[in-house]
Amino acid sequence: MQKISVRGGKVLKGEVSISGSKNATLPVMTAALLGESPSILKNVPLLNDIKTMAEVLRKLGSKAVMEDHQLKIDPAGFNKFEAPYELVKTMRASIYSLGACLARQGEAKVSLPGGCAIGARPIDLHLKGVEQLGAKVTIEHGFVHAKASKLKGATIYLAGPHGPSLGATVNVLLAATAAEGTTVIESASIEPEVEELVNFLNAMGASIEGVGTSRLVITGKKILKGVEYSVIPDRVEAGTFMVAAAVTRGDVLLKNAKTGHLTSVTEKLRQIGVSVEAEPGGIRVKGNGNYKPADVMILPYPGFPTDMQAQIMALLAIVPGISIVTETIWENRFMHVFEMNRMGADITIDRSHAVVKGVAKLTGAPVMASDLRASAALILAGLVAEGETLVQRIYHLDRGYEKIEEKLSVLGADISRVN
Ligand code: EPU
């Protein structure tokens, strides 16, 4: 089992290139199945989740060939409709095959994802969406089986108890491209990854209006063709490096980072006292020794993202005063708190609130990563902790951060992967 070793105390300086977005690439890869010709995706991050999705596409009969950061998807052989448990259990986004298989084959069989380290992760909204388009859905032996002799456009309200659902919006968009007539998605997710999918589908020839808004209008049954497309930069990777610069009081230029996707993170960092400025070609983040505590409310986009909650907490852990972090999306996303406390942090949890009392210093310790973003947060804490932090279970990290230890090392961190 590999681990990440970090010795804290280095000030990060220099430039880092932000990779393509994992959560934008995954839906776009699935959408490429709907074309009548191959698509070429560029700026694809080299991550285990991308490899898993490529495997899902192959299981469905298509070809998916990755060369460096370019991925060619040829949907010519796309004639199967089952996503097996082995793949879905390692990556929930495999559920996107539901929409794609229904659109092209009128049938989909996808293993039920189940819960995970951050929460229950229901798919009721995905199922409600495709049912309203005319699919008959049954659940048997741990699989969702959806069938539709004909998909028909409908008006679908997609908000759940915690706001809109990114994944359900993706599935309904994919299925609606093949539905007869017009589909209206009300309360669609407006996360940039959905906007990216809409742009990709429209580039393929789909007719979707309302890009970037919570009301998407899809005119179905257009002929879709493969396209060449470059994926947007990863806003969560960018946000993670912003905190890395802030927590080490460094000076880092994030090349390719998109300011428009990081407004809430930028605002919060500025409130804490970090300097964040847009520059041609990227965002410069400068830290200092004079930070103030801040309350962070996690909300659907454009609010402060849940995927940055653990990372901002690593910073607040060493900011004098009391900060309160409220998680509203995932009910179990505080597992990193217990590990940070083992490093000397003073954080208590009261239901969906974490009360962070800033401490003068953290000390390195062996810690266990519970999910992707928690892994990154523990590395961030390790960057300022005295001595060595050994982050274990880093297979989570490899799902979503391309060469994070190499990128941090170039910026001056004392970090390495050890066996
Ligand atoms: N929800 C329902 N019913 C559903 C679907 C979702 O109630 O059918 C609820 C969820 O329980 C949650 C909320 O709606 O409370 C939002 O869930 P959403 O469906 O938007 O999440 P997702 O599509 O499963 C994506 C990202 C997550 C990110 C969330 C929120 C991907 C592959 N995953 O998940 O990213 O936290 O949106 O932004 O895009 C990560 O990258 O580390 C990660 C977990």
Short mmCIF file of C-alpha atoms and ligand atoms in Angstrom, two decimals:
data_model
loop_
_atom_site.label_atom_id
_atom_site.label_comp_id
_atom_site.label_asym_id
_atom_site.label_seq_id
_atom_site.Cartn_x
_atom_site.Cartn_y
_atom_site.Cartn_z
CA MET A 1 0.00 0.00 0.00
CA GLN A 2 1.43 3.35 -0.99
CA LYS A 3 1.37 6.37 1.32
CA ILE A 4 2.12 10.04 0.97
CA SER A 5 4.78 11.43 3.27
CA VAL A 6 4.73 15.20 3.89
CA ARG A 7 7.17 17.12 6.05
CA GLY A 8 5.63 20.46 6.91
CA GLY A 9 7.14 23.92 7.07
CA LYS A 10 8.04 24.69 3.46
CA VAL A 11 6.67 27.87 1.86
CA LEU A 12 5.19 27.06 -1.56
CA LYS A 13 6.34 29.28 -4.41
CA GLY A 14 6.12 29.13 -8.20
CA GLU A 15 3.65 28.04 -10.85
CA VAL A 16 1.38 25.03 -11.14
CA SER A 17 -0.69 23.92 -14.12
CA ILE A 18 -4.25 22.93 -13.32
CA SER A 19 -5.36 19.73 -15.06
CA GLY A 20 -8.64 19.09 -16.85
CA SER A 21 -11.74 18.65 -14.71
CA LYS A 22 -12.52 15.10 -13.55
CA ASN A 23 -16.18 15.79 -12.86
CA ALA A 24 -16.65 17.51 -16.24
CA THR A 25 -14.83 14.79 -18.21
CA LEU A 26 -16.92 11.92 -16.82
CA PRO A 27 -20.32 13.09 -18.20
CA VAL A 28 -18.74 14.24 -21.47
CA MET A 29 -17.18 10.78 -21.94
CA THR A 30 -20.59 9.18 -21.55
CA ALA A 31 -22.19 11.70 -23.90
CA ALA A 32 -19.64 10.74 -26.58
CA LEU A 33 -21.51 7.40 -26.78
CA LEU A 34 -24.46 9.23 -28.34
CA GLY A 35 -22.57 10.32 -31.45
CA GLU A 36 -22.68 8.62 -34.83
CA SER A 37 -18.91 9.10 -35.15
CA PRO A 38 -15.89 9.15 -32.81
CA SER A 39 -15.16 12.06 -30.46
CA ILE A 40 -11.75 13.24 -29.37
CA LEU A 41 -11.52 14.74 -25.90
CA LYS A 42 -8.52 16.89 -25.02
CA ASN A 43 -7.14 18.11 -21.70
CA VAL A 44 -8.41 14.90 -20.06
CA PRO A 45 -6.82 14.38 -16.62
CA LEU A 46 -4.80 11.21 -16.02
CA LEU A 47 -6.82 9.78 -13.15
CA ASN A 48 -8.12 6.43 -12.00
CA ASP A 49 -11.76 7.59 -12.25
CA ILE A 50 -11.20 8.41 -15.93
CA LYS A 51 -9.70 4.94 -16.46
CA THR A 52 -12.72 3.39 -14.73
CA MET A 53 -15.15 5.33 -16.93
CA ALA A 54 -13.18 4.29 -20.03
CA GLU A 55 -13.60 0.69 -18.83
CA VAL A 56 -17.37 1.25 -18.43
CA LEU A 57 -17.54 2.54 -22.04
CA ARG A 58 -15.62 -0.53 -23.25
CA LYS A 59 -17.97 -2.84 -21.31
CA LEU A 60 -20.81 -1.17 -23.23
CA GLY A 61 -19.12 -2.12 -26.50
CA SER A 62 -17.48 1.16 -27.53
CA LYS A 63 -13.77 1.89 -27.93
CA ALA A 64 -11.98 4.29 -25.58
CA VAL A 65 -8.29 4.89 -26.18
CA MET A 66 -6.26 7.27 -24.02
CA GLU A 67 -3.03 8.77 -25.32
CA ASP A 68 -1.39 11.22 -22.97
CA HIS A 69 -4.20 13.72 -22.15
CA GLN A 70 -6.27 12.90 -25.20
CA LEU A 71 -9.07 10.37 -25.23
CA LYS A 72 -10.64 8.98 -28.40
CA ILE A 73 -14.08 7.45 -27.97
CA ASP A 74 -15.53 5.47 -30.85
CA PRO A 75 -19.16 4.57 -30.14
CA ALA A 76 -19.54 2.36 -33.27
CA GLY A 77 -19.75 -0.86 -31.24
CA PHE A 78 -21.95 0.56 -28.45
CA ASN A 79 -24.51 -2.26 -28.30
CA LYS A 80 -24.51 -3.44 -24.67
CA PHE A 81 -26.42 -1.83 -21.85
CA GLU A 82 -25.12 -3.28 -18.60
CA ALA A 83 -22.75 -1.47 -16.17
CA PRO A 84 -21.48 -4.14 -13.76
CA TYR A 85 -21.16 -3.91 -9.98
CA GLU A 86 -17.33 -4.19 -10.11
CA LEU A 87 -17.11 -0.84 -11.90
CA VAL A 88 -20.05 1.01 -10.32
CA LYS A 89 -18.82 0.20 -6.81
CA THR A 90 -15.46 1.86 -7.53
CA MET A 91 -17.02 4.91 -9.18
CA ARG A 92 -20.55 6.20 -8.82
CA ALA A 93 -20.43 8.25 -12.01
CA SER A 94 -20.86 4.91 -13.85
CA ILE A 95 -24.57 5.63 -13.23
CA TYR A 96 -24.38 8.03 -16.23
CA SER A 97 -24.59 4.93 -18.44
CA LEU A 98 -28.29 4.85 -17.45
CA GLY A 99 -29.09 7.93 -19.56
CA ALA A 100 -26.76 7.03 -22.43
CA CYS A 101 -27.99 3.42 -22.78
CA LEU A 102 -31.63 4.48 -22.61
CA ALA A 103 -31.01 7.11 -25.30
CA ARG A 104 -29.28 4.81 -27.75
CA GLN A 105 -30.68 1.37 -26.93
CA GLY A 106 -33.93 1.96 -25.07
CA GLU A 107 -32.66 -0.19 -22.22
CA ALA A 108 -30.16 0.15 -19.36
CA LYS A 109 -29.05 -2.11 -16.56
CA VAL A 110 -26.84 -0.44 -13.98
CA SER A 111 -25.70 -1.80 -10.65
CA LEU A 112 -27.09 0.31 -7.78
CA PRO A 113 -24.27 2.47 -6.41
CA GLY A 114 -25.18 2.25 -2.69
CA GLY A 115 -23.82 4.63 -0.05
CA CYS A 116 -20.23 5.71 0.45
CA ALA A 117 -17.85 7.41 2.89
CA ILE A 118 -19.47 10.83 2.45
CA GLY A 119 -23.15 9.93 2.65
CA ALA A 120 -26.14 7.92 1.47
CA ARG A 121 -25.93 9.00 -2.19
CA PRO A 122 -29.48 8.19 -3.34
CA ILE A 123 -30.43 8.06 -7.04
CA ASP A 124 -34.18 8.64 -6.69
CA LEU A 125 -34.00 11.84 -8.79
CA HIS A 126 -32.16 10.03 -11.62
CA LEU A 127 -34.89 7.39 -11.65
CA LYS A 128 -37.75 9.89 -11.39
CA GLY A 129 -36.26 11.79 -14.35
CA VAL A 130 -36.00 8.84 -16.71
CA GLU A 131 -39.41 7.52 -15.61
CA GLN A 132 -40.99 10.84 -16.53
CA LEU A 133 -39.40 10.47 -19.96
CA GLY A 134 -41.29 7.20 -20.32
CA ALA A 135 -38.86 4.56 -19.03
CA LYS A 136 -40.16 1.72 -16.92
CA VAL A 137 -37.79 1.24 -13.99
CA THR A 138 -37.45 -1.85 -11.83
CA ILE A 139 -34.91 -2.64 -9.13
CA GLU A 140 -33.89 -6.26 -8.77
CA HIS A 141 -30.83 -8.11 -7.49
CA GLY A 142 -28.98 -4.84 -6.83
CA PHE A 143 -29.50 -3.54 -10.36
CA VAL A 144 -31.59 -0.71 -11.79
CA HIS A 145 -33.24 -1.95 -14.96
CA ALA A 146 -34.81 0.74 -17.15
CA LYS A 147 -36.63 0.08 -20.41
CA ALA A 148 -38.38 2.36 -22.86
CA SER A 149 -39.73 1.47 -26.26
CA LYS A 150 -40.01 5.22 -26.84
CA LEU A 151 -38.77 8.18 -24.79
CA LYS A 152 -41.10 11.16 -24.76
CA GLY A 153 -40.27 14.74 -23.71
CA ALA A 154 -41.66 15.94 -20.36
CA THR A 155 -41.29 18.71 -17.80
CA ILE A 156 -39.17 17.38 -14.97
CA TYR A 157 -38.51 19.08 -11.64
CA LEU A 158 -35.14 17.81 -10.44
CA ALA A 159 -34.44 19.43 -7.07
CA GLY A 160 -34.05 17.16 -4.06
CA PRO A 161 -33.93 17.85 -0.31
CA HIS A 162 -30.40 19.29 -0.62
CA GLY A 163 -30.94 21.26 -3.81
CA PRO A 164 -30.37 20.31 -7.43
CA SER A 165 -28.55 17.11 -8.39
CA LEU A 166 -25.60 17.23 -10.76
CA GLY A 167 -25.77 13.50 -11.54
CA ALA A 168 -29.55 13.42 -12.11
CA THR A 169 -29.30 16.44 -14.43
CA VAL A 170 -26.61 14.59 -16.42
CA ASN A 171 -28.71 11.44 -16.78
CA VAL A 172 -31.87 13.30 -17.79
CA LEU A 173 -29.94 15.43 -20.30
CA LEU A 174 -28.46 12.32 -21.91
CA ALA A 175 -31.79 10.50 -22.14
CA ALA A 176 -33.71 13.62 -23.27
CA THR A 177 -31.52 14.01 -26.37
CA ALA A 178 -33.30 10.90 -27.70
CA ALA A 179 -36.81 11.76 -26.50
CA GLU A 180 -39.53 12.77 -28.92
CA GLY A 181 -40.50 16.43 -28.50
CA THR A 182 -39.35 18.86 -25.84
CA THR A 183 -38.03 18.15 -22.38
CA VAL A 184 -37.81 20.92 -19.79
CA ILE A 185 -35.60 20.37 -16.74
CA GLU A 186 -36.67 22.70 -13.96
CA SER A 187 -34.24 23.26 -11.08
CA ALA A 188 -31.39 21.70 -13.04
CA SER A 189 -27.94 21.77 -11.49
CA ILE A 190 -25.99 24.84 -12.62
CA GLU A 191 -22.57 23.49 -11.67
CA PRO A 192 -19.95 24.26 -14.37
CA GLU A 193 -19.66 20.52 -15.09
CA VAL A 194 -23.32 20.48 -16.27
CA GLU A 195 -22.72 23.58 -18.36
CA GLU A 196 -19.77 21.74 -19.92
CA LEU A 197 -21.95 18.74 -20.77
CA VAL A 198 -24.57 21.00 -22.38
CA ASN A 199 -21.87 22.74 -24.44
CA PHE A 200 -20.49 19.37 -25.52
CA LEU A 201 -23.90 17.97 -26.49
CA ASN A 202 -24.72 21.15 -28.41
CA ALA A 203 -21.37 20.89 -30.22
CA MET A 204 -22.40 17.34 -31.19
CA GLY A 205 -25.59 18.72 -32.71
CA ALA A 206 -28.07 18.60 -29.83
CA SER A 207 -30.52 21.42 -29.23
CA ILE A 208 -30.36 22.50 -25.61
CA GLU A 209 -31.30 25.99 -24.50
CA GLY A 210 -30.63 27.64 -21.16
CA VAL A 211 -26.97 26.68 -20.84
CA GLY A 212 -25.67 27.63 -17.40
CA THR A 213 -29.18 28.19 -16.00
CA SER A 214 -31.48 26.06 -13.85
CA ARG A 215 -34.02 25.69 -16.68
CA LEU A 216 -32.78 23.57 -19.55
CA VAL A 217 -34.95 23.03 -22.63
CA ILE A 218 -34.01 20.07 -24.79
CA THR A 219 -35.46 19.40 -28.22
CA GLY A 220 -34.83 15.72 -28.73
CA LYS A 221 -34.13 13.38 -31.64
CA LYS A 222 -31.39 15.43 -33.28
CA ILE A 223 -28.65 13.52 -35.05
CA LEU A 224 -25.50 13.75 -32.95
CA LYS A 225 -22.01 13.46 -34.38
CA GLY A 226 -18.62 13.07 -32.72
CA VAL A 227 -16.57 16.21 -32.10
CA GLU A 228 -13.17 17.36 -30.91
CA TYR A 229 -13.50 19.04 -27.53
CA SER A 230 -11.18 20.39 -24.86
CA VAL A 231 -12.33 19.93 -21.25
CA ILE A 232 -12.43 22.83 -18.74
CA PRO A 233 -9.83 23.05 -15.95
CA ASP A 234 -10.60 21.38 -12.64
CA ARG A 235 -11.99 23.96 -10.21
CA VAL A 236 -11.55 21.69 -7.19
CA GLU A 237 -7.91 20.94 -8.00
CA ALA A 238 -7.41 24.70 -8.44
CA GLY A 239 -9.14 25.43 -5.12
CA THR A 240 -6.97 22.83 -3.40
CA PHE A 241 -3.78 24.52 -4.64
CA MET A 242 -5.20 27.92 -3.60
CA VAL A 243 -5.45 26.61 -0.04
CA ALA A 244 -1.97 25.05 -0.33
CA ALA A 245 -0.55 28.50 -1.13
CA ALA A 246 -2.59 30.12 1.65
CA VAL A 247 -1.79 27.61 4.37
CA THR A 248 1.99 27.74 3.71
CA ARG A 249 1.93 31.55 3.34
CA GLY A 250 3.31 31.04 -0.13
CA ASP A 251 3.00 32.73 -3.51
CA VAL A 252 1.63 30.49 -6.25
CA LEU A 253 0.34 31.13 -9.77
CA LEU A 254 -2.34 28.64 -10.79
CA LYS A 255 -2.02 28.38 -14.53
CA ASN A 256 -5.28 27.78 -16.53
CA ALA A 257 -7.50 28.15 -13.44
CA LYS A 258 -10.84 29.79 -14.30
CA THR A 259 -11.68 32.67 -11.97
CA GLY A 260 -15.40 32.52 -12.86
CA HIS A 261 -15.67 28.98 -11.47
CA LEU A 262 -13.96 29.89 -8.20
CA THR A 263 -15.84 32.99 -7.05
CA SER A 264 -17.08 31.62 -3.73
CA VAL A 265 -13.69 30.07 -2.86
CA THR A 266 -11.92 33.31 -3.80
CA GLU A 267 -14.32 35.39 -1.70
CA LYS A 268 -13.88 33.15 1.34
CA LEU A 269 -10.09 33.15 1.07
CA ARG A 270 -10.07 36.95 0.77
CA GLN A 271 -12.32 37.19 3.83
CA ILE A 272 -9.77 35.10 5.73
CA GLY A 273 -7.05 37.50 4.59
CA VAL A 274 -5.46 35.66 1.65
CA SER A 275 -4.60 37.66 -1.46
CA VAL A 276 -6.23 36.20 -4.60
CA GLU A 277 -5.78 38.05 -7.89
CA ALA A 278 -6.56 37.15 -11.49
CA GLU A 279 -3.56 37.44 -13.81
CA PRO A 280 -3.27 36.81 -17.51
CA GLY A 281 -3.21 33.02 -17.79
CA GLY A 282 -4.24 32.21 -14.24
CA ILE A 283 -4.85 33.13 -10.61
CA ARG A 284 -2.15 34.24 -8.18
CA VAL A 285 -2.60 33.34 -4.52
CA LYS A 286 -0.40 34.93 -1.86
CA GLY A 287 -0.55 33.94 1.76
CA ASN A 288 0.59 35.83 4.84
CA GLY A 289 0.69 35.51 8.60
CA ASN A 290 -2.36 37.58 9.39
CA TYR A 291 -5.52 35.53 8.98
CA LYS A 292 -9.00 35.94 10.49
CA PRO A 293 -11.49 33.15 11.20
CA ALA A 294 -14.48 32.73 8.88
CA ASP A 295 -17.76 30.87 8.77
CA VAL A 296 -18.24 28.67 5.73
CA MET A 297 -21.67 27.54 4.56
CA ILE A 298 -21.57 24.78 1.99
CA LEU A 299 -24.19 25.33 -0.70
CA PRO A 300 -24.93 24.19 -4.26
CA TYR A 301 -23.06 26.13 -6.96
CA PRO A 302 -22.37 29.07 -7.04
CA GLY A 303 -22.16 28.67 -3.24
CA PHE A 304 -19.07 27.36 -1.49
CA PRO A 305 -18.53 23.81 -2.84
CA THR A 306 -18.76 20.71 -0.68
CA ASP A 307 -15.76 19.39 -2.60
CA MET A 308 -13.66 22.18 -0.99
CA GLN A 309 -15.04 21.81 2.55
CA ALA A 310 -12.28 19.56 3.92
CA GLN A 311 -9.52 21.65 2.32
CA ILE A 312 -10.71 25.01 3.71
CA MET A 313 -10.95 23.35 7.11
CA ALA A 314 -7.23 22.50 6.95
CA LEU A 315 -6.58 26.24 6.66
CA LEU A 316 -9.09 27.33 9.30
CA ALA A 317 -7.57 24.79 11.73
CA ILE A 318 -4.56 27.10 12.14
CA VAL A 319 -6.34 30.47 11.96
CA PRO A 320 -6.66 32.06 15.42
CA GLY A 321 -10.28 32.35 16.60
CA ILE A 322 -13.40 30.30 15.97
CA SER A 323 -14.70 29.35 12.53
CA ILE A 324 -17.86 27.41 11.84
CA VAL A 325 -18.15 25.17 8.79
CA THR A 326 -21.64 23.96 7.89
CA GLU A 327 -22.03 21.06 5.45
CA THR A 328 -25.44 20.93 3.79
CA ILE A 329 -24.90 18.52 0.86
CA TRP A 330 -23.42 15.28 2.25
CA GLU A 331 -24.47 14.13 5.72
CA ASN A 332 -21.25 12.28 6.54
CA ARG A 333 -18.51 14.48 5.14
CA PHE A 334 -16.58 15.26 8.32
CA MET A 335 -14.42 12.13 8.55
CA HIS A 336 -11.25 14.20 8.04
CA VAL A 337 -11.99 16.09 11.27
CA PHE A 338 -11.00 13.13 13.45
CA GLU A 339 -7.71 12.76 11.58
CA MET A 340 -6.98 16.52 11.75
CA ASN A 341 -7.62 16.40 15.49
CA ARG A 342 -4.97 13.67 15.73
CA MET A 343 -2.61 16.25 14.22
CA GLY A 344 -3.45 18.72 17.00
CA ALA A 345 -6.43 20.53 15.49
CA ASP A 346 -9.30 21.50 17.78
CA ILE A 347 -12.49 20.77 15.85
CA THR A 348 -15.80 19.57 17.26
CA ILE A 349 -18.81 18.41 15.29
CA ASP A 350 -22.40 19.20 16.13
CA ARG A 351 -24.62 17.54 13.49
CA SER A 352 -23.94 19.44 10.25
CA HIS A 353 -21.67 22.03 11.90
CA ALA A 354 -17.96 21.80 12.59
CA VAL A 355 -16.66 24.26 15.17
CA VAL A 356 -13.03 24.95 14.35
CA LYS A 357 -10.95 26.56 17.11
CA GLY A 358 -7.74 27.69 15.49
CA VAL A 359 -4.58 26.27 17.07
CA ALA A 360 -1.05 27.68 17.06
CA LYS A 361 0.39 24.63 15.34
CA LEU A 362 -0.35 21.18 13.93
CA THR A 363 1.98 18.24 14.42
CA GLY A 364 2.59 15.52 11.85
CA ALA A 365 1.05 12.07 12.44
CA PRO A 366 0.04 8.96 10.53
CA VAL A 367 -3.49 9.66 9.24
CA MET A 368 -6.12 7.76 7.28
CA ALA A 369 -7.85 9.28 4.25
CA SER A 370 -11.57 8.51 4.06
CA ASP A 371 -12.42 10.00 0.65
CA LEU A 372 -10.91 11.92 -2.22
CA ARG A 373 -11.18 15.46 -0.83
CA ALA A 374 -10.33 14.36 2.72
CA SER A 375 -7.05 12.94 1.34
CA ALA A 376 -6.18 16.30 -0.18
CA ALA A 377 -7.11 18.12 3.04
CA LEU A 378 -4.82 15.90 5.12
CA ILE A 379 -1.94 16.66 2.75
CA LEU A 380 -2.71 20.39 3.15
CA ALA A 381 -2.64 20.01 6.93
CA GLY A 382 0.64 18.09 6.58
CA LEU A 383 2.17 20.99 4.63
CA VAL A 384 2.08 23.17 7.77
CA ALA A 385 2.43 20.50 10.45
CA GLU A 386 5.63 20.09 12.42
CA GLY A 387 7.41 16.89 11.39
CA GLU A 388 6.13 14.08 9.18
CA THR A 389 2.53 13.36 8.21
CA LEU A 390 1.95 9.98 6.61
CA VAL A 391 -1.32 9.90 4.66
CA GLN A 392 -2.65 6.38 4.19
CA ARG A 393 -5.31 4.96 1.82
CA ILE A 394 -4.20 7.26 -0.95
CA TYR A 395 -6.03 5.25 -3.62
CA HIS A 396 -8.75 7.87 -3.03
CA LEU A 397 -6.30 10.59 -4.02
CA ASP A 398 -5.34 8.88 -7.26
CA ARG A 399 -9.00 8.86 -8.30
CA GLY A 400 -9.10 12.64 -8.54
CA TYR A 401 -5.75 14.50 -8.34
CA GLU A 402 -3.24 14.13 -11.15
CA LYS A 403 0.28 13.80 -9.74
CA ILE A 404 -0.49 15.99 -6.74
CA GLU A 405 2.74 15.11 -4.94
CA GLU A 406 4.83 15.99 -8.04
CA LYS A 407 3.00 19.30 -8.48
CA LEU A 408 3.43 20.23 -4.80
CA SER A 409 7.05 19.14 -4.88
CA VAL A 410 7.80 21.48 -7.82
CA LEU A 411 6.36 24.30 -5.67
CA GLY A 412 8.86 23.44 -2.92
CA ALA A 413 6.92 21.06 -0.66
CA ASP A 414 8.79 18.23 1.03
CA ILE A 415 6.48 15.47 -0.14
CA SER A 416 6.91 12.01 -1.60
CA ARG A 417 5.06 8.77 -2.30
CA VAL A 418 6.35 5.90 -0.25
CA ASN A 419 5.65 2.17 -0.35
N1 EPU B 1 -29.51 13.61 -4.22
C1 EPU B 1 -30.74 13.07 -3.96
N2 EPU B 1 -31.27 12.22 -4.89
C2 EPU B 1 -30.62 11.91 -6.05
C3 EPU B 1 -29.36 12.46 -6.28
C4 EPU B 1 -28.82 13.31 -5.34
O1 EPU B 1 -31.37 13.34 -2.93
O2 EPU B 1 -31.17 11.14 -6.84
C5 EPU B 1 -28.93 14.51 -3.21
C6 EPU B 1 -27.61 13.99 -2.68
O3 EPU B 1 -27.82 13.09 -1.60
C7 EPU B 1 -26.91 15.27 -2.27
C8 EPU B 1 -27.40 16.29 -3.29
O4 EPU B 1 -28.60 15.73 -3.86
O5 EPU B 1 -27.34 15.65 -1.02
C9 EPU B 1 -26.43 16.61 -4.41
O6 EPU B 1 -26.02 15.42 -5.05
P1 EPU B 1 -25.57 15.38 -6.58
O7 EPU B 1 -26.43 14.40 -7.28
O8 EPU B 1 -25.49 16.76 -7.11
O9 EPU B 1 -24.10 14.77 -6.46
P2 EPU B 1 -23.40 13.79 -7.47
O10 EPU B 1 -23.78 14.10 -8.86
O11 EPU B 1 -23.55 12.39 -6.99
C10 EPU B 1 -21.34 15.33 -7.89
C11 EPU B 1 -19.85 15.20 -7.77
C12 EPU B 1 -19.45 15.19 -6.29
C13 EPU B 1 -19.94 16.50 -5.64
C14 EPU B 1 -21.45 16.67 -5.86
C15 EPU B 1 -21.95 18.02 -5.39
C16 EPU B 1 -19.20 13.91 -9.71
C17 EPU B 1 -18.71 12.63 -10.28
N3 EPU B 1 -19.42 13.96 -8.40
O12 EPU B 1 -21.89 14.19 -7.24
O13 EPU B 1 -18.03 15.20 -6.27
O14 EPU B 1 -19.68 16.47 -4.26
O15 EPU B 1 -21.76 16.56 -7.27
O16 EPU B 1 -21.27 19.04 -6.02
O17 EPU B 1 -19.37 14.87 -10.43
C18 EPU B 1 -15.87 14.64 -5.57
O18 EPU B 1 -15.47 14.97 -6.70
O19 EPU B 1 -15.11 14.43 -4.59
C19 EPU B 1 -17.32 14.48 -5.36
C20 EPU B 1 -17.84 13.78 -4.36
#
